[in-house]
Coordinates of C-alpha atoms and ligand atoms in Angstrom, one line a residue:
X10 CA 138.4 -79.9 112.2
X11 CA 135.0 -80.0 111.2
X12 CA 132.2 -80.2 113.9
X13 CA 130.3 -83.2 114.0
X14 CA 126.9 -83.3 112.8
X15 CA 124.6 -83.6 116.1
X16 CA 121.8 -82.4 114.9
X17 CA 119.7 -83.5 111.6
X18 CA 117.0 -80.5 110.9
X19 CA 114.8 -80.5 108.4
X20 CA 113.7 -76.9 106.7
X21 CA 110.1 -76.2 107.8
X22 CA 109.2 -75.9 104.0
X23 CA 110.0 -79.7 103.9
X24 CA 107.6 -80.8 106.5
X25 CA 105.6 -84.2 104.6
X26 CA 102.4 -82.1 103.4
X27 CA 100.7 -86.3 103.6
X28 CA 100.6 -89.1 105.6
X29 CA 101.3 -92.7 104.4
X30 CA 98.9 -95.3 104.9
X31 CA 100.5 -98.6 105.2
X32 CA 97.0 -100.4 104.6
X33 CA 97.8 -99.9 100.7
X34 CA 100.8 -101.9 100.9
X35 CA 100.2 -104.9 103.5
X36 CA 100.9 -108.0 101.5
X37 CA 98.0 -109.5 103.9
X38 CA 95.3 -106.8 104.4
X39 CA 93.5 -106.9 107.7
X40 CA 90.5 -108.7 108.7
X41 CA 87.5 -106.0 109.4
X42 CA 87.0 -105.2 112.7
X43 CA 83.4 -106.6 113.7
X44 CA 80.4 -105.6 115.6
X45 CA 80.1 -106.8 119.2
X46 CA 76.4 -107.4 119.4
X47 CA 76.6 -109.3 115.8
X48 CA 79.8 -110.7 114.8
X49 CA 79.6 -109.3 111.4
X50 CA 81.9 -107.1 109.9
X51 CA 81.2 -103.4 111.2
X52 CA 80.1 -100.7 109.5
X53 CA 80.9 -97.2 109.2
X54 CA 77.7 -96.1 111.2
X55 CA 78.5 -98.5 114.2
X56 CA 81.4 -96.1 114.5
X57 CA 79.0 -92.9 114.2
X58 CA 78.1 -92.5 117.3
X59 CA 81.9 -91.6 118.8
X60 CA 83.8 -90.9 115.5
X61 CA 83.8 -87.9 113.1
X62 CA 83.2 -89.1 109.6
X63 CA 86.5 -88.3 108.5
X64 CA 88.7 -89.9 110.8
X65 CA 85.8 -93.4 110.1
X66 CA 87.2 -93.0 106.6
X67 CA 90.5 -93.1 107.3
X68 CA 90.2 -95.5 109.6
X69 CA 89.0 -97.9 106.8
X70 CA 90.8 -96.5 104.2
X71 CA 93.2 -98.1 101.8
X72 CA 94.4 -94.6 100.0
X73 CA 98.1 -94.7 100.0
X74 CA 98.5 -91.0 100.6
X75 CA 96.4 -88.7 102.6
X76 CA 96.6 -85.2 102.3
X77 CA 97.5 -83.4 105.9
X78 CA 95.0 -80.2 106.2
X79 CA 96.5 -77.0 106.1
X80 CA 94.9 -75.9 109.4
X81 CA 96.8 -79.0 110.9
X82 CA 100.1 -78.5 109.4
X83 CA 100.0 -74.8 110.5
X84 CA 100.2 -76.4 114.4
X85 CA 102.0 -79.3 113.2
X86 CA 104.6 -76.8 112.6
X87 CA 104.5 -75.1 115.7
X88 CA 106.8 -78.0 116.8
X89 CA 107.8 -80.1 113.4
X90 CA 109.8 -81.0 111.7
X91 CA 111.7 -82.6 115.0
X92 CA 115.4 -83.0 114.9
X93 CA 116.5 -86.6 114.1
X94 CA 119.7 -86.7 116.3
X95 CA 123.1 -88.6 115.8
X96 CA 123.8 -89.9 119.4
X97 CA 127.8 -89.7 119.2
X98 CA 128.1 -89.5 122.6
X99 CA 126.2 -92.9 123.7
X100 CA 127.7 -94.7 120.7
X101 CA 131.6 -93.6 122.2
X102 CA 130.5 -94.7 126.1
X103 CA 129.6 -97.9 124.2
X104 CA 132.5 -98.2 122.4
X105 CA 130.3 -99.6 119.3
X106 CA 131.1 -99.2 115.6
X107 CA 127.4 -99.0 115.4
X108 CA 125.9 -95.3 114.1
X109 CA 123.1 -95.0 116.6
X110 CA 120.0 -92.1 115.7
X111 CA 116.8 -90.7 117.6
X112 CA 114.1 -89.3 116.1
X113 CA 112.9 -86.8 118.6
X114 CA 109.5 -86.3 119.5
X115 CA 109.8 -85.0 122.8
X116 CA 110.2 -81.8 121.8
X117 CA 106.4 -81.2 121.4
X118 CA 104.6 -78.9 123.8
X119 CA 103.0 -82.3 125.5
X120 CA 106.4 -83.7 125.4
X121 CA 105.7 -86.6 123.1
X122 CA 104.5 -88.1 119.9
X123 CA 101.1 -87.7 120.9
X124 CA 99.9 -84.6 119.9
X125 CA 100.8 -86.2 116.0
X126 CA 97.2 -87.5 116.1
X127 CA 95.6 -85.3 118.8
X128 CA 95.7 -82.5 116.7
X129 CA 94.1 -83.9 113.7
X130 CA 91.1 -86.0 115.6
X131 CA 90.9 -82.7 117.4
X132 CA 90.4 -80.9 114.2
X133 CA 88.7 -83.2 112.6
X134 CA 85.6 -83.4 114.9
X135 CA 85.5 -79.8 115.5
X136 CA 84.8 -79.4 111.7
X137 CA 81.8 -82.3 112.9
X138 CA 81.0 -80.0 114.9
X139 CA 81.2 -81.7 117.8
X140 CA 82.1 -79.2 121.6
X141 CA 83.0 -82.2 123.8
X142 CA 86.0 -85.1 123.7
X143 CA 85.8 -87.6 125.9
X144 CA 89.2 -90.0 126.7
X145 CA 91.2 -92.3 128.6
X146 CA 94.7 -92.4 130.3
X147 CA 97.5 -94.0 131.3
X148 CA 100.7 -92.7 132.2
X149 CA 99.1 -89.2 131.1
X150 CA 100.5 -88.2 127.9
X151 CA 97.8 -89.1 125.7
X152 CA 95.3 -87.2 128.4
X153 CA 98.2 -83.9 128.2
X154 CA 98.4 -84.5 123.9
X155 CA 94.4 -84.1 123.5
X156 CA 94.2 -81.5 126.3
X157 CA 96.8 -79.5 124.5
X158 CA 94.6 -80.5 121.5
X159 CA 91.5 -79.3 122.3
X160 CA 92.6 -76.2 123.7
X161 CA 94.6 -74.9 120.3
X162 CA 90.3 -76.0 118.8
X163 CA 88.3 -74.7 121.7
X164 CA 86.4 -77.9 122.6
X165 CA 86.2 -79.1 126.1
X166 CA 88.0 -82.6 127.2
X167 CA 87.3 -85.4 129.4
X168 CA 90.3 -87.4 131.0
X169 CA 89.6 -91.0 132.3
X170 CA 92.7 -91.0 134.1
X171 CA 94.2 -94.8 135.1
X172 CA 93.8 -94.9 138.8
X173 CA 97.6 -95.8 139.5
X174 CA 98.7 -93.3 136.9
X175 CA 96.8 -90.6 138.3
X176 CA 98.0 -91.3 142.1
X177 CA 101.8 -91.5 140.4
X178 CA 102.2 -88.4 138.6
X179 CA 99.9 -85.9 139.8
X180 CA 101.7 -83.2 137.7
X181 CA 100.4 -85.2 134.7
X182 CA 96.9 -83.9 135.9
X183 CA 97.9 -80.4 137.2
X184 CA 99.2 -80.2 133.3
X185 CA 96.0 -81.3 131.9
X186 CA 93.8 -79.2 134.0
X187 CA 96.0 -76.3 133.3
X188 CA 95.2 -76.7 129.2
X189 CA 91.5 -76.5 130.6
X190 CA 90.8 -80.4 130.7
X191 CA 88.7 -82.3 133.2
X192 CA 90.3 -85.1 134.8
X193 CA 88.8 -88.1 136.8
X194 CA 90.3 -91.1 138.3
X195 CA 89.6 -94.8 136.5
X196 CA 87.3 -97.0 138.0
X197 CA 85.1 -93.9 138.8
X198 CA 81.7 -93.5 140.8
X199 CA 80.5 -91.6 137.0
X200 CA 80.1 -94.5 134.6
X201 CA 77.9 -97.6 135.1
X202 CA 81.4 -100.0 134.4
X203 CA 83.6 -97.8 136.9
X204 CA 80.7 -98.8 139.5
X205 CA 80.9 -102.3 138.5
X206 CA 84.5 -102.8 138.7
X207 CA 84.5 -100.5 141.8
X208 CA 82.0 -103.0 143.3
X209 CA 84.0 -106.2 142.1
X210 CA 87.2 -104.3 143.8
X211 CA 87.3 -101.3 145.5
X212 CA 90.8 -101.4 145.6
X213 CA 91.8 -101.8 141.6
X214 CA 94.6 -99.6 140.4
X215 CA 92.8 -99.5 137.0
X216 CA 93.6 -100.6 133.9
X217 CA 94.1 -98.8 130.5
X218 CA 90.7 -101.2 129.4
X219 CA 88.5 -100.2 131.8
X220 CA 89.1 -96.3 131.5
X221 CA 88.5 -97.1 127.7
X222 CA 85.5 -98.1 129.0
X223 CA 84.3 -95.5 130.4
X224 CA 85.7 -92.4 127.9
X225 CA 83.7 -94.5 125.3
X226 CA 80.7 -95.0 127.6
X227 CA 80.4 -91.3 128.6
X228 CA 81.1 -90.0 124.7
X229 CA 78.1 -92.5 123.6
X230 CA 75.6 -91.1 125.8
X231 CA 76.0 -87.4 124.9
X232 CA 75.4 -86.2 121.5
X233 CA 78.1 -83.6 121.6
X234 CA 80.6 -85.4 122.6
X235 CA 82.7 -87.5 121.2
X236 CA 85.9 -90.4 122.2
X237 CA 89.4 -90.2 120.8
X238 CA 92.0 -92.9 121.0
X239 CA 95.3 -91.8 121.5
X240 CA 97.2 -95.5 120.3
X241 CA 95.7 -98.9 118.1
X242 CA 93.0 -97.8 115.5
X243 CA 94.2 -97.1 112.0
X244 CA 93.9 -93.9 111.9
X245 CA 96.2 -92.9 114.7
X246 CA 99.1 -94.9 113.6
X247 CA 98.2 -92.9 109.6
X248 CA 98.6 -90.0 111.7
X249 CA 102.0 -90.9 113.5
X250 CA 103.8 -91.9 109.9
X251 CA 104.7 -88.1 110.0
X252 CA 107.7 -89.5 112.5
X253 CA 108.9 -91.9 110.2
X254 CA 108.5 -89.6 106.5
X255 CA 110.4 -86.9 108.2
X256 CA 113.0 -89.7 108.9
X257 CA 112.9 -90.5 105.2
X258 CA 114.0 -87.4 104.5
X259 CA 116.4 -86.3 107.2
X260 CA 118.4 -89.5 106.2
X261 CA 118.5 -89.0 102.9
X262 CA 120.1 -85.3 103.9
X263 CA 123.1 -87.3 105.1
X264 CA 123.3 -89.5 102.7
X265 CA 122.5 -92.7 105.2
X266 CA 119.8 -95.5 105.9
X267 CA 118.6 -97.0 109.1
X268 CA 119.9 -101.2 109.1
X269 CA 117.7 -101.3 112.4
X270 CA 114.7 -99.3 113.0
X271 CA 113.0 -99.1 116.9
X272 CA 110.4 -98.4 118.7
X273 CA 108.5 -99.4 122.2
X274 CA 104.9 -100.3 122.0
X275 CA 102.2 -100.0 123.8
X276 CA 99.7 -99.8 121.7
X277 CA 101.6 -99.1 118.4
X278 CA 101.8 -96.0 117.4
X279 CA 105.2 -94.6 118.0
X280 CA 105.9 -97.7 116.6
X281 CA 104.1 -98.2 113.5
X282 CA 104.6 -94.0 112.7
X283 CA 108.2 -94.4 112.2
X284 CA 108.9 -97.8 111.3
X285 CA 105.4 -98.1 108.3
X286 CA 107.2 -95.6 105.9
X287 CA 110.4 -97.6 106.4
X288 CA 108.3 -100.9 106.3
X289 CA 107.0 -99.5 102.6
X290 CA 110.8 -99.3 101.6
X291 CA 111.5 -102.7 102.2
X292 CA 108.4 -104.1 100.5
X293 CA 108.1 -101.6 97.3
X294 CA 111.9 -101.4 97.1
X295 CA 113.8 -104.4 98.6
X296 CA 115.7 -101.9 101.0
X297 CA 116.7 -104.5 104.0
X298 CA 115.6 -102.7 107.2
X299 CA 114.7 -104.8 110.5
X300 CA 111.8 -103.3 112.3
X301 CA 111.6 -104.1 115.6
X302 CA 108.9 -103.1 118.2
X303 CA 109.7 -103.1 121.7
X304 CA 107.3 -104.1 124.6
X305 CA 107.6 -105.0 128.8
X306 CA 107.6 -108.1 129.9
X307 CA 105.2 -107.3 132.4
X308 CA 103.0 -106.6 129.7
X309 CA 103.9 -109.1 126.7
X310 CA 101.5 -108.4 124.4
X311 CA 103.0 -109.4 120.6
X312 CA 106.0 -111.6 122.7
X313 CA 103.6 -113.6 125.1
X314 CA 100.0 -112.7 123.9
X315 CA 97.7 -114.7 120.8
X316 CA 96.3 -113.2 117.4
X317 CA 92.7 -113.1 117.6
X318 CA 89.9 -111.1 118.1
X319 CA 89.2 -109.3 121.1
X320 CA 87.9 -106.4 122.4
X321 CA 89.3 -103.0 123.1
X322 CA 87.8 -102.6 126.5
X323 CA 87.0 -104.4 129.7
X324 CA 83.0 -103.7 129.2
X325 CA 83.3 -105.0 125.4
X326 CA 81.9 -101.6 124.2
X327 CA 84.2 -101.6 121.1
X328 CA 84.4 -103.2 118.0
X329 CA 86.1 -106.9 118.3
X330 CA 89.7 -105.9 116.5
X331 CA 91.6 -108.9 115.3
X332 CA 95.0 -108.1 117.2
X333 CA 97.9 -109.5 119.4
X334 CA 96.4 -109.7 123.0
X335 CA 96.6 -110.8 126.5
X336 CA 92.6 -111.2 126.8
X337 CA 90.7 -107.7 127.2
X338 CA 90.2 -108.0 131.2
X339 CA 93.3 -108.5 131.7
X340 CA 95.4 -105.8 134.2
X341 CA 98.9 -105.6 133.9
X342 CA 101.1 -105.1 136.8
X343 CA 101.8 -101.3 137.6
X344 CA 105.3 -100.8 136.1
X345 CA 106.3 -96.7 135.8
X346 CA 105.8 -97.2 131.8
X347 CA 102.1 -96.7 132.2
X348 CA 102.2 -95.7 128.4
X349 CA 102.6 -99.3 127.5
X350 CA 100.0 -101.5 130.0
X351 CA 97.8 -102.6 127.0
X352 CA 96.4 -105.9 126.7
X353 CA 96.2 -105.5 122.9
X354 CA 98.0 -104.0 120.2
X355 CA 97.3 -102.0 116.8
X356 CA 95.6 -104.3 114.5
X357 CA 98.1 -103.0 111.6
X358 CA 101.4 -103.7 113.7
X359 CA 99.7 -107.0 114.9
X360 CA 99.3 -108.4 111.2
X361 CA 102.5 -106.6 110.6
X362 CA 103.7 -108.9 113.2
X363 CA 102.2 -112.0 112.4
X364 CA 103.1 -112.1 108.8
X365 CA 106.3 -112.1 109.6
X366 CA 107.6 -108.3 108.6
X367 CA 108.7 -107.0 112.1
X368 CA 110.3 -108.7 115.1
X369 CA 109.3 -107.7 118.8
X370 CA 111.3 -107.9 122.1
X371 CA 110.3 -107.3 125.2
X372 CA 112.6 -106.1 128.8
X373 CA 112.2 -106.2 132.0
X374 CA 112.0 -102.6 133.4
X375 CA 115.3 -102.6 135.8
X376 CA 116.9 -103.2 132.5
X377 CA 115.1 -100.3 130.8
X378 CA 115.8 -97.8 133.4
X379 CA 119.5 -98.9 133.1
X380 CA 119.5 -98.0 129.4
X381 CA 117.9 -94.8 130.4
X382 CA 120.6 -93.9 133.0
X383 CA 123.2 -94.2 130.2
X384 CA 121.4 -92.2 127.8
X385 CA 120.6 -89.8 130.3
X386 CA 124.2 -89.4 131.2
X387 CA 125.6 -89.3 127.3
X388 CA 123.2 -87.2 125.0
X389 CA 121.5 -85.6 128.1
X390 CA 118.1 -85.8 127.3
X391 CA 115.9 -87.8 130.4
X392 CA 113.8 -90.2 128.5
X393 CA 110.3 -91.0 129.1
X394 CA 110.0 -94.8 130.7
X395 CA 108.2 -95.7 127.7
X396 CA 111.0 -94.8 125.3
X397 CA 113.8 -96.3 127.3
X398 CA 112.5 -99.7 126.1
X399 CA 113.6 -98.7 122.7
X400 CA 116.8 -97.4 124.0
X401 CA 117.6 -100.7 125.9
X402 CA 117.0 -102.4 122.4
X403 CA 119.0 -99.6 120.8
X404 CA 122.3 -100.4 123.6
X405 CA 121.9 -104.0 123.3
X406 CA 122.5 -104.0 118.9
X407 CA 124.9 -101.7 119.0
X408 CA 126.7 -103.9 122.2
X409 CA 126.3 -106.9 119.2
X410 CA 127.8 -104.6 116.8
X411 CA 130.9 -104.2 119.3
X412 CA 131.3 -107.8 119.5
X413 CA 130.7 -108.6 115.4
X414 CA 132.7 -105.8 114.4
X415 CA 129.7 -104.5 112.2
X416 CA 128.8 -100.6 111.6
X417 CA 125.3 -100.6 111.5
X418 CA 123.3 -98.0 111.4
X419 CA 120.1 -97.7 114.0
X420 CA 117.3 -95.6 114.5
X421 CA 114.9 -95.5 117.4
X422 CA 112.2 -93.4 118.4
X423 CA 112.6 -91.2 121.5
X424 CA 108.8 -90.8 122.2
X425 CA 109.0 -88.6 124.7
X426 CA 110.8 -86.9 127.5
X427 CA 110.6 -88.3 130.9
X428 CA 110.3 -84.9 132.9
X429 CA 106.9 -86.0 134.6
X430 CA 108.3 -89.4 135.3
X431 CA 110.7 -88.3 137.7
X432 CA 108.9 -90.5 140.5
X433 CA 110.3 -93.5 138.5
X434 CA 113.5 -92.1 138.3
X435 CA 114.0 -92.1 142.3
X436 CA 112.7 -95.5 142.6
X437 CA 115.2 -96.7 140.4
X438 CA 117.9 -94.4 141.7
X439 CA 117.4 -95.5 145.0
X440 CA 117.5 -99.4 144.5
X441 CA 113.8 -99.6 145.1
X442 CA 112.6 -100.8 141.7
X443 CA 111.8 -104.4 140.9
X444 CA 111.3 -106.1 138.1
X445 CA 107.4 -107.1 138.1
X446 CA 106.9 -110.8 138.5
X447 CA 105.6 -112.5 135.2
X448 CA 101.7 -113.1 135.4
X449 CA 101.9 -116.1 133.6
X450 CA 98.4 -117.6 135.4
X451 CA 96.7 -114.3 135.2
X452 CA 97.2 -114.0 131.6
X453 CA 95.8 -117.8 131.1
X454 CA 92.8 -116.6 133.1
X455 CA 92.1 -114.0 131.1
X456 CA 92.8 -115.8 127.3
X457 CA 90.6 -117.9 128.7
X458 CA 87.8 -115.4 128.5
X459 CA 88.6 -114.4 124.8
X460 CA 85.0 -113.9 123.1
X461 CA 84.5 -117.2 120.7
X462 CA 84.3 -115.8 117.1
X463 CA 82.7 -117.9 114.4
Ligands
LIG19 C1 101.8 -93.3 124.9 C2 103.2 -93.4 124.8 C3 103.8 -94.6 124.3 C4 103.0 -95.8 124.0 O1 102.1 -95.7 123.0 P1 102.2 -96.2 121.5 O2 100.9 -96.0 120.9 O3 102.7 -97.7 121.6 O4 103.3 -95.3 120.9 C5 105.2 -94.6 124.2 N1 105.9 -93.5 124.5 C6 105.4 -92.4 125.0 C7 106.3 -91.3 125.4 C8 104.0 -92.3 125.1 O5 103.5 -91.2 125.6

């Protein structure tokens, strides 16, 4: 008897040397992002004054391949390739036909996909020479992924930390602080828009916008410092198609493709990393794949939201991005997936979207944490809130498969481990979560108050 192959590794010497830039291949390329104070189209120098040049490039690049620096690959590899795993023991408990894969990207020292772009904006604004990085928060693993960052370059960071986040997992913090970062509590007394929502309400649990807000605010003022996104903008999704090229290859190992690929979104880039490489397959070579991005239903963004253009933040600091969006003031319930409480979504997975070349889904979290019970209890591994969304989507096609009789094969991507989300875990455990009311009226409101372009 032969033992079953669990594990898919890929040899170091194989790890993608580039990363793929889906911009090249969009049948629809995307409308530019535009200046706030103008409505025209932006240009690179209204970028300047947060960005490295670099990463403004490739944020407005349409290169199909971009060459990976060598000083970024050498910590890439610290952790990369990741295993892509064969989940046997969750497709038996299911009693599906279905083959059912993870890529996983837990297995970084941050414990998710993050650090795929922290490291290179990291890098790439060191060799700027910038000292400082400024950022926001939510559930804390973007805030642990540039913390790490920084620390392998030697620059400082500065953590806007979501104010219901940081009160949640204060182990998220201890974490960042321990890889040397500064971490402060969103709304806070330090920028003029923390006073102003603090003033409007002193109670606010904070909102990935308005700590946006403020990382941008703070890296504006201060010449040497600058803001990095962790999620949405071009170039962190470029960064994150590392996920889905290794998946490229790691399939082609065993000789299999992916009918079904997954992932949760927040603001797209677990997403758009491993499904854009697979999304290039189906439009330069006809290979059938469904892409399907998953998303709460407390925070609807492609299910529920419109495509237009809106801002980034609550101030309206950033570029207006045409996107899928819930209206940029808006402030999603606190559900324990604090990775995905975005009102917008990447630009490219938003046009992606609209034109018809990936489907979206969205669950209420009871149902999630279900799906991560299950999981947990078959292949082990306690997933991160965020990345049980993808695994509920993951159970419920290979449930269909069980009823159709069909052997399809799926991929999601697990995006991160779930060991500083343990709070969540109790609630659920203990009966005490609830699924958040849909703010139907509150997202009206705050569509309402989209900026009127042209
Ligand atoms: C941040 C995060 C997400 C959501 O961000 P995306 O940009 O949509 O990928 C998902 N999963 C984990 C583990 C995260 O840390």
């Amino acid at each position: 008897m032969s033992a079953k192959q669990y594990k898919i590794l890929l040899p170091e010497k194989e790890l993608p040397q580039q990363w793929y830039n889906i911009q090249a291949d969009l049948p629809v390329p995307l409308s530019p992002p535009l200046n706030p104070a103008t409505g025209q189209p932006a240009s690179p120098e209204d970028f300047s004054a947060i960005f490295p040049p670099a990463l403004i490039e490739q944020e407005m690049s349409r290169q199909r391949w971009i060459d990976i620096p060598s000083a970024v690959l050498d910590i890439y590899a610290l952790w990369r390739p990741t295993p892509l795993m064969r989940a046997y023991r969750l497709e038996q408990a299911l009693g599906t036909p279905a083959k059912i894969y993870y890529k996983n990207e837990g297995v970084s020292a941050a414990g998710s996909h993050k650090p795929n772009t922290a490291v290179p904006q990291a890098y790439y604004n060191k060799q700027a020479g910038i000292k400082r990085l400024s950022t926001e928060t939510g559930a804390g693993q973007w805030g642990s992924a540039l913390a790490l960052a920084c620390s392998y370059f030697g620059l400082e960071c500065t953590v806007y930390m979501v104010k219901v986040s940081y009160q949640q997992k204060p182990y998220r913090r201890s974490l960042m602080e321990t890889w040397g970062a500064q971490v402060i509590a969103s709304p806070s007394e330090l920028t003029e828009t923390g006073r102003k929502v603090l003033q409007d309400d002193p109670a606010s649990p904070g909102s990935l916008g308005i700590a946006i807000s403020e990382a941008v605010e703070d890296a504006a003022g201060r010449s040497d410092t600058n803001y990095a996104l962790g999620s949405v903008l071009n170039h962190v999704l470029l960064h994150q198609t590392i996920i889905g090229e290794e998946c490229l290859k790691q399939f082609a190992l065993v000789e299999d493709y992916p009918d079904v690929v997954i992932g949760c979104c927040g603001g797209g880039s677990n997403f758009g990393g491993i499904a854009f490489p697979f999304l290039r397959e189906k439009i330069q070579r006809d290979r059938a794949t469904r892409l399907i991005a998953v998303e709460p239903s407390a925070c609807p963004t492609l299910t529920r939201g419109v495509f237009t253009y809106d801002f980034g933040d609550v101030a309206r600091f950033t570029p207006l991005l045409e996107m899928y969006t819930l209206g940029h003031d808006f402030v999603p319930p606190g559900i324990h997936a604090g990775g995905l409480r975005y009102h917008g979504d990447s630009p490219l997975v938003s046009r992606a979207y609209h034109d018809g070349l990936i489907e979206a889904r969205s669950y209420g979290q009871t149902s999630v944490f279900e799906a991560a019970v299950t999981f947990s209890r078959t292949e082990g591994i306690l997933p991160a809130p965020e990345s049980a969304h993808a695994i509920r989507a993951a159970i419920d096609l290979a449930l269909e498969c069980k009823e159709t009789g069909e052997a399809k094969t799926i991929l999601f991507c697990l995006s991160g481990h779930g060991h500083f989300d343990l709070s969540a875990y109790e609630s659920y455990l203990a009966g005490k979560m609830e699924d958040c009311a849909y703010p139907q009226e509150l997202i009206e409101q705050s569509i309402a108050r989209l900026p009127q372009i042209g």
